[in-house]
PDB file of C-alpha atoms in Angstrom:
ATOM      1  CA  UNK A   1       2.096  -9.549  20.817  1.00 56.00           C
ATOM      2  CA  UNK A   2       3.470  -7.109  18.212  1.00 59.00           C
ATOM      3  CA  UNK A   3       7.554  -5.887  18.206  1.00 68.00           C
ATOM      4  CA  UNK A   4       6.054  -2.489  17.151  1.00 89.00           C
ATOM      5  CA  UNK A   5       2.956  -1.250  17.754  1.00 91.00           C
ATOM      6  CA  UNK A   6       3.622   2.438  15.647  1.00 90.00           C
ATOM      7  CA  UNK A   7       4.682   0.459  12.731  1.00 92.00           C
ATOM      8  CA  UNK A   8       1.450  -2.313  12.760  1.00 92.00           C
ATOM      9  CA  UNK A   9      -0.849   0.926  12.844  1.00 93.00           C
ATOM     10  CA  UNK A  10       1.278   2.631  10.110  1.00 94.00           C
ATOM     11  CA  UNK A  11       0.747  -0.791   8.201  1.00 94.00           C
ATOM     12  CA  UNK A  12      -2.690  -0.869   8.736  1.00 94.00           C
ATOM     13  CA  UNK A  13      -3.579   3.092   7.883  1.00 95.00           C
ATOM     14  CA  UNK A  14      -1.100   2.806   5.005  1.00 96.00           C
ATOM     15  CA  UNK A  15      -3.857  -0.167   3.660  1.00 96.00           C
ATOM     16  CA  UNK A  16      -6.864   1.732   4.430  1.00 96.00           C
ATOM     17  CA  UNK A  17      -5.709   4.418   2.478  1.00 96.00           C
ATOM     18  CA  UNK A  18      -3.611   2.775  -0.241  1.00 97.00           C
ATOM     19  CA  UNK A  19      -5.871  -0.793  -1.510  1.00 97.00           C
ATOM     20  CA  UNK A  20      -8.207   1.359  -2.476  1.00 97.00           C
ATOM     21  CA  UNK A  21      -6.357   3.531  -5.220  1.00 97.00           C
ATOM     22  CA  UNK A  22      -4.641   0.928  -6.259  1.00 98.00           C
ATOM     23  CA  UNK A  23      -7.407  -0.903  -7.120  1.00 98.00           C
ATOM     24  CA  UNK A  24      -8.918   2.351  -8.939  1.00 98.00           C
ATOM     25  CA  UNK A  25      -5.544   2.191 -10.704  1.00 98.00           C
ATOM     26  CA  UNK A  26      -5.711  -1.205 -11.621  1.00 98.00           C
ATOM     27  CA  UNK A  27      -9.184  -0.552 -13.349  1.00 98.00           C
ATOM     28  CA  UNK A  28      -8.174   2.120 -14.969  1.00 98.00           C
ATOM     29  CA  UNK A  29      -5.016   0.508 -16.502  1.00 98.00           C
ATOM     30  CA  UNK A  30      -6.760  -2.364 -17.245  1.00 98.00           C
ATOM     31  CA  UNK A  31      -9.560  -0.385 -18.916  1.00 98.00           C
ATOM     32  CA  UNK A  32      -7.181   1.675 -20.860  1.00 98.00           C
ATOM     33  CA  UNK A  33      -4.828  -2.000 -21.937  1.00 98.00           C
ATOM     34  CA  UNK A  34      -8.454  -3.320 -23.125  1.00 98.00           C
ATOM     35  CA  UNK A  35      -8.683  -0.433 -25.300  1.00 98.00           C
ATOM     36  CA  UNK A  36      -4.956  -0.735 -26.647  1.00 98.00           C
ATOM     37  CA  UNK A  37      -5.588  -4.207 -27.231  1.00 98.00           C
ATOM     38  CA  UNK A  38      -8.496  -3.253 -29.342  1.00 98.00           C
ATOM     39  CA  UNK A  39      -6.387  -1.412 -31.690  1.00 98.00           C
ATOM     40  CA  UNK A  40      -3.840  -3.971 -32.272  1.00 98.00           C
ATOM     41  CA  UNK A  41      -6.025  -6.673 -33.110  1.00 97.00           C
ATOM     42  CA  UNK A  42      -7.815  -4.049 -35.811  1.00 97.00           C
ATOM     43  CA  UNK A  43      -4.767  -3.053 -36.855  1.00 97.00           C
ATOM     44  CA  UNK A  44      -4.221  -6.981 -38.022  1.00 96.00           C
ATOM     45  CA  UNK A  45      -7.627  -7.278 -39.247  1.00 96.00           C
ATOM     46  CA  UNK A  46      -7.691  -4.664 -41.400  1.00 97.00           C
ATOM     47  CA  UNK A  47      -3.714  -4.026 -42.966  1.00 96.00           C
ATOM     48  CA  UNK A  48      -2.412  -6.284 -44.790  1.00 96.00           C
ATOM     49  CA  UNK A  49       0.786  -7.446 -42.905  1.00 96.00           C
ATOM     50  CA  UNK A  50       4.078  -8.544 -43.938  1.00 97.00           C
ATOM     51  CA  UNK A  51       5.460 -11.281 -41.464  1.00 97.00           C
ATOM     52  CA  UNK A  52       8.016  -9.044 -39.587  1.00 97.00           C
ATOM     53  CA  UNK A  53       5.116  -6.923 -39.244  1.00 97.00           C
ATOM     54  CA  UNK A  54       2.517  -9.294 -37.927  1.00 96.00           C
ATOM     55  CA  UNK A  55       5.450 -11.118 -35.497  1.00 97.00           C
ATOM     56  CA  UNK A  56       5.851  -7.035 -34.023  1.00 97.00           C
ATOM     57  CA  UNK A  57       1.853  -7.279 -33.722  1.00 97.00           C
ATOM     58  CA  UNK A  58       2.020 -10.247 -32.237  1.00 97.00           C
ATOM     59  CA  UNK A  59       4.287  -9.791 -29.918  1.00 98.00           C
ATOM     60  CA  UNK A  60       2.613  -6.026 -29.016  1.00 98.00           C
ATOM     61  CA  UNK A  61      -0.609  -7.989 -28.307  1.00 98.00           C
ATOM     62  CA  UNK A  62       1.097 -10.515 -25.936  1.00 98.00           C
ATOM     63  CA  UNK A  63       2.798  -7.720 -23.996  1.00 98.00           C
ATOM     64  CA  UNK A  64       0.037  -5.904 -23.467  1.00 98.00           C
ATOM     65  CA  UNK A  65      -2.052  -9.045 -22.687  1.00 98.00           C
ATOM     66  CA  UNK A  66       0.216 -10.039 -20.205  1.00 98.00           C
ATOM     67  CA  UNK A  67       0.423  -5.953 -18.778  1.00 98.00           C
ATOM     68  CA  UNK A  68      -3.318  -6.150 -18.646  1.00 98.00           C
ATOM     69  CA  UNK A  69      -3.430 -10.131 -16.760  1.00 98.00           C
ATOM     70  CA  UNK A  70      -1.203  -8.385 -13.622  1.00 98.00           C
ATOM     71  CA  UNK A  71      -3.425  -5.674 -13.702  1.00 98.00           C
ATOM     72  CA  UNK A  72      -6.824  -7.885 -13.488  1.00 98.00           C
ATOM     73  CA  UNK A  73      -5.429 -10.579 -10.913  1.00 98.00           C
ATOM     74  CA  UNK A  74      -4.209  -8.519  -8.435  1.00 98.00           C
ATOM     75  CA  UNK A  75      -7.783  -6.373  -8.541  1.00 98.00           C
ATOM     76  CA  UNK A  76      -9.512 -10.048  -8.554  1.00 97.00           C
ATOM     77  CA  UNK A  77      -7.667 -10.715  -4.717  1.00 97.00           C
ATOM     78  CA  UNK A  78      -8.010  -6.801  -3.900  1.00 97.00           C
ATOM     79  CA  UNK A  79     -11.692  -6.810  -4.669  1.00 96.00           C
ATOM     80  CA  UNK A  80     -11.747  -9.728  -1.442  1.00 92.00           C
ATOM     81  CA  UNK A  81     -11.034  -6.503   0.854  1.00 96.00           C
ATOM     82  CA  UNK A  82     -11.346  -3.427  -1.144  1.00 96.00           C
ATOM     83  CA  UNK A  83     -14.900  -2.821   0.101  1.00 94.00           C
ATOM     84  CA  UNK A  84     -14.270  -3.536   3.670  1.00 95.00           C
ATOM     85  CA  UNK A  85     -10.800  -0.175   3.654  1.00 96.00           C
ATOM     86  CA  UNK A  86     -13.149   1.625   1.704  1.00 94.00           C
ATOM     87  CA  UNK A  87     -15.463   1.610   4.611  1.00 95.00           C
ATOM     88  CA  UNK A  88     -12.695   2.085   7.122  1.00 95.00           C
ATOM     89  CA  UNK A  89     -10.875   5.016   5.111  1.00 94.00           C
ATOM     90  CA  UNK A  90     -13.082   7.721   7.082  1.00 94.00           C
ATOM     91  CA  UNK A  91     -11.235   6.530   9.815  1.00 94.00           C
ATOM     92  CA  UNK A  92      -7.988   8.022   8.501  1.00 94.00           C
ATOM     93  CA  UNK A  93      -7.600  11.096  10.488  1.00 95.00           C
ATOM     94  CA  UNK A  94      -8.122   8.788  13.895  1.00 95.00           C
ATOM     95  CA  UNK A  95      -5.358   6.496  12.913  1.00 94.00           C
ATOM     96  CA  UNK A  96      -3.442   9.303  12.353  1.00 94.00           C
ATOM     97  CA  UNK A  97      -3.500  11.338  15.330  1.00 95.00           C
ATOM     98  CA  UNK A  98      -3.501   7.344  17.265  1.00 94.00           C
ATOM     99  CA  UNK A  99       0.028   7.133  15.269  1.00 94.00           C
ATOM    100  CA  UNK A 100       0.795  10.698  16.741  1.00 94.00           C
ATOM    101  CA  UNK A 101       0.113   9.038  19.838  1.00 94.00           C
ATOM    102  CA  UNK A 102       1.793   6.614  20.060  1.00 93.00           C
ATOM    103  CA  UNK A 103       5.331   8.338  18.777  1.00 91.00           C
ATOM    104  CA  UNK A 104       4.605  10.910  21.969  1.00 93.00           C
ATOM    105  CA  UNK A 105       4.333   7.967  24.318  1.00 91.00           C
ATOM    106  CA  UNK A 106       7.771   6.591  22.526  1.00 88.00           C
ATOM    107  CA  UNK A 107       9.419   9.338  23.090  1.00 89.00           C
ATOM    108  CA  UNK A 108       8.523   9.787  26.874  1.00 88.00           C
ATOM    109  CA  UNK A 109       9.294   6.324  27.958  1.00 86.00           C
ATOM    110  CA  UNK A 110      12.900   6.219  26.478  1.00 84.00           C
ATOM    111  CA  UNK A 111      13.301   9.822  28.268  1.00 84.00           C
ATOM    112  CA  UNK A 112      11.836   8.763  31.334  1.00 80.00           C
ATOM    113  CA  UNK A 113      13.813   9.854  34.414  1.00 80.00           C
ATOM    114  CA  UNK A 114      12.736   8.479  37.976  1.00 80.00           C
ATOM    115  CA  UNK A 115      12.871  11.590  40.954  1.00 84.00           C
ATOM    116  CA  UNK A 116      13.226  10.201  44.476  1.00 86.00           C
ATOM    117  CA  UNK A 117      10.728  11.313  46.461  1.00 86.00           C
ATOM    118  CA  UNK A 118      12.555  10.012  50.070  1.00 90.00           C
ATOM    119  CA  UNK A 119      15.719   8.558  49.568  1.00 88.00           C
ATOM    120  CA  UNK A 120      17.813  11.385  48.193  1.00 85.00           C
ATOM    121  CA  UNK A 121      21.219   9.967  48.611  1.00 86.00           C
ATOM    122  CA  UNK A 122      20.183   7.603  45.686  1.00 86.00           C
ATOM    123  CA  UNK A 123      19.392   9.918  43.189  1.00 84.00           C
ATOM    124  CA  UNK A 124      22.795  10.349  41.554  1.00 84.00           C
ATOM    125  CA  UNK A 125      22.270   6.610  41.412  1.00 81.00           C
ATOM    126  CA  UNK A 126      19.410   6.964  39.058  1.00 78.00           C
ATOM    127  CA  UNK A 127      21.844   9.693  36.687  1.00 72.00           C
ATOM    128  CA  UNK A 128      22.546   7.398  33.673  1.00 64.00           C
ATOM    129  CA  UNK A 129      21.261   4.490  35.439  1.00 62.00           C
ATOM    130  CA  UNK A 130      19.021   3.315  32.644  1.00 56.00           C
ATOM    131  CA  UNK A 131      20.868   4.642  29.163  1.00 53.00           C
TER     132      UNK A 131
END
């Protein structure tokens, strides 16, 4: 069902712990864009503007519109899941050592050796056999 178990449960502990902050980020830059925006659209209420300098407002206030869009539509698909990692991110620490696991069990089947228990003249059969 999956080429690689390891890196599915790295994929899925990497989400658990990662939607989450970046959706905290996401706030927080939008939050902080909001408040930038605020201060360009005083700034062109209140100065008196020559035309270069209201095209470089302008064009400030698009920028950071469009900064501040990202930021807002990827938290408006991340809040679809956010709550649901949030309550699966005390499960961390069991993912982990599961990942652990599951390298350990890796490593012993490709160093898996086979000892005969009867047939002895077919052991040096076995040397190499499988690598």
């Amino acid at each position: 069902m999956f080429d690689d178990i390891e890196q599915t449960a790295t994929f899925i502990r990497d989400a658990i712990r990662d939607i989450p902050k970046q959706f905290d980020y996401n706030g927080k830059a939008q939050s902080k864009l909001d408040k930038e925006r605020q201060d360009i659209m005083h700034y062109m209420e209140f100065c008196n503007l020559n035309a270069s300098d209201g095209c470089k407002a302008y064009k400030d206030f698009q920028r950071v519109s469009k900064e501040r869009r990202k930021h807002k539509n990827e938290n408006e698909l991340l809040a679809e899941i956010n709550n649901i990692f949030i309550k699966l991110k005390p499960h961390i620490n069991e993912l982990d050592q599961a990942i652990g696991s599951l390298r350990k069990v890796k490593t012993n089947q490709n160093n898996r050796t086979y000892k005969c228990k009867v047939r002895n003249d077919l052991q040096d059969k076995f040397e190499g056999a499988g690598k």
